[in-house]
Coordinates of C-alpha atoms in Angstrom, one line a residue:
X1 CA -45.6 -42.7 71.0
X2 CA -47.7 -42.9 67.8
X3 CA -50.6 -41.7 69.9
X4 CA -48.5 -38.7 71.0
X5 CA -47.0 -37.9 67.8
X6 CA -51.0 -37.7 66.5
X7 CA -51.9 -35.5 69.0
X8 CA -49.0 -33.0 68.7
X9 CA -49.5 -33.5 64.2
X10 CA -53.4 -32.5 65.4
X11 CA -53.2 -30.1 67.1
X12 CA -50.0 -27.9 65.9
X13 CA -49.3 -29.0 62.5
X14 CA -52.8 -29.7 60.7
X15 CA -54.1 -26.3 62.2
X16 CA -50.7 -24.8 60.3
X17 CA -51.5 -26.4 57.3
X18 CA -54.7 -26.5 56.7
X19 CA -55.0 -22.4 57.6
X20 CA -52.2 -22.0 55.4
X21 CA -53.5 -24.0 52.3
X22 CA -56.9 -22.7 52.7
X23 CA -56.1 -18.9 53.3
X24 CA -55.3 -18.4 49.9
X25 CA -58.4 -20.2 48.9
X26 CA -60.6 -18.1 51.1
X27 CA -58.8 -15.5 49.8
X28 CA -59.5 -16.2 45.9
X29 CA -63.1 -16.6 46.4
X30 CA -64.0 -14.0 48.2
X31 CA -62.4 -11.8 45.6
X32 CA -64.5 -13.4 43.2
X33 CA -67.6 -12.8 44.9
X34 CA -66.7 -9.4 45.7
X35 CA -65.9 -8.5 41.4
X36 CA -69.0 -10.6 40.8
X37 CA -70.9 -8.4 43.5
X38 CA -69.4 -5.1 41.9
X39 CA -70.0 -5.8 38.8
X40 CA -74.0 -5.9 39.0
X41 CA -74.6 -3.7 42.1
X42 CA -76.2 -0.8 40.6
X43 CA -73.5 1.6 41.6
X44 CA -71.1 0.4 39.8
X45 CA -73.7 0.4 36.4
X46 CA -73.9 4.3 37.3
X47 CA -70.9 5.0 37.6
X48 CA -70.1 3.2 34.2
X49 CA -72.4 5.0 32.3
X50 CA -71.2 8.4 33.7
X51 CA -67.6 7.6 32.6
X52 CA -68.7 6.2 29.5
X53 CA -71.0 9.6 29.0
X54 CA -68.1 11.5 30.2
X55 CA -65.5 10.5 28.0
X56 CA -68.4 10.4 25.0
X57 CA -68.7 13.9 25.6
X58 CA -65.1 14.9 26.0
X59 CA -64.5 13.1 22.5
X60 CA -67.7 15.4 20.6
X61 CA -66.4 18.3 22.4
X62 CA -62.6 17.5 20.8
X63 CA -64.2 16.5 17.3
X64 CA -66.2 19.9 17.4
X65 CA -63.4 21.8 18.5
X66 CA -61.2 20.5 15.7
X67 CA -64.1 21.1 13.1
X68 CA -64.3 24.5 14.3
X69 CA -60.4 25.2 14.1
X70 CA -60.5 23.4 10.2
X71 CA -63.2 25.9 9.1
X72 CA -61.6 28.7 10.9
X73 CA -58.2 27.4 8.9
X74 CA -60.1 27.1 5.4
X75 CA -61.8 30.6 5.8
X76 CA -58.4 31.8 6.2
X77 CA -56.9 30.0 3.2
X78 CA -59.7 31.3 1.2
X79 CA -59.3 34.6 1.9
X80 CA -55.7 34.4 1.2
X81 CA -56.7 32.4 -2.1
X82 CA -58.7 35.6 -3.1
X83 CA -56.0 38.0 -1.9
X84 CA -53.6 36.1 -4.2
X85 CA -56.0 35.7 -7.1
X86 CA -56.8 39.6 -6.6
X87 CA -52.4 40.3 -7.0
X88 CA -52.4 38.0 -9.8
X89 CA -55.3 39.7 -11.4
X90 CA -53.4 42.9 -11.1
X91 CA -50.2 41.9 -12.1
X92 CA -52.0 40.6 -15.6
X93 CA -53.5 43.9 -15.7
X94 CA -50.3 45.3 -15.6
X95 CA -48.8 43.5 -18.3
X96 CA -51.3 44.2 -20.5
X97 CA -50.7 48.0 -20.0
X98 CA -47.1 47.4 -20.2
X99 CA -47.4 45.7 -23.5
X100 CA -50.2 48.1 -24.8
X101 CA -47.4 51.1 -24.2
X102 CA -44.4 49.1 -25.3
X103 CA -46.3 48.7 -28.6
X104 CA -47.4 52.1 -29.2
X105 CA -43.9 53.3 -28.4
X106 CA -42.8 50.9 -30.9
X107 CA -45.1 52.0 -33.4
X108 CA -44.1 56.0 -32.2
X109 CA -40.4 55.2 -32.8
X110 CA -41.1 53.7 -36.2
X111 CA -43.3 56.7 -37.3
X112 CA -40.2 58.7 -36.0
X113 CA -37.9 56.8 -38.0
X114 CA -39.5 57.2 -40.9
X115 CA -40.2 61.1 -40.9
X116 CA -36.9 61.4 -40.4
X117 CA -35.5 59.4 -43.2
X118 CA -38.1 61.0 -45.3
X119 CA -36.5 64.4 -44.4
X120 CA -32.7 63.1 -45.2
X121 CA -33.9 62.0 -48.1
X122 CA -35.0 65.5 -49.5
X123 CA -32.7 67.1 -51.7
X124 CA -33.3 70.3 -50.5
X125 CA -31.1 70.4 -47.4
X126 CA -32.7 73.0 -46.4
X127 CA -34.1 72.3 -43.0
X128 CA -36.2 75.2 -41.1
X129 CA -36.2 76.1 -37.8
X130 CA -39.3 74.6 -36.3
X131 CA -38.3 70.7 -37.4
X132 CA -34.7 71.4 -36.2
X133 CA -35.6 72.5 -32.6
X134 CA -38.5 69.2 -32.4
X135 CA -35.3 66.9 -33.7
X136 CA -33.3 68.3 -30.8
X137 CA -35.6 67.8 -28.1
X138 CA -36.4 63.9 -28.9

């Protein structure tokens, strides 16, 4: 019976086991030799350095574009800086004049005033024609 029994272990079960414990061996190294294979054919190196040039150049293209857009977006603020700085220099010019007129209509007023208490305060009450029709039409 033993010799049996070895024959039927030999020739069912170690073929079993032995294809189903080295499979995954076989397996393993064959995908190692394959990446080790890949990785120096010279196909692979070309390919490598077109990505890598590809996405090098993607990136300058993207950094130029957004140098390109930062200038374009300064020029603008500049010009916008100058606009602002012209409508401030205006509205100082402005208030100058405004101040230069409020003061000589200040001073007009006060030269007013004082004609006419110089005329109340003559005794003559007599007051002729021309001075009463300018006192009417301030």
């Amino acid at each position: 019976m033993g010799a049996t029994a070895w024959l039927l272990f030999k020739t069912w079960v170690l073929p079993i086991l032995t294809f189903g414990i080295t499979l995954p061996v076989w397996a393993f190294l064959a995908g190692g030799a394959w990446l080790w294979i890949d990785k120096t054919s010279a196909v692979r190196h070309a390919v490598d350095t077109a990505m890598t040039r590809l996405v090098a150049g993607a990136q300058l293209d993207a950094l130029q574009a957004e140098v390109i857009e930062q200038r374009r977006l300064r020029a603008w603020s500049d010009g916008k800086a100058d606009e602002a700085s012209k409508i401030a220099a205006d509205e100082r010019s402005a208030r100058v004049t405004l101040e230069t007129t409020l003061t000589q209509t200040d001073a007009e007023k006060r030269k007013a005033e004082d004609d006419l208490a110089a005329l109340q305060a003559r005794d003559d009450g007599l007051v002729d024609k021309q001075l009463l029709d300018s006192l009417l039409n301030r």
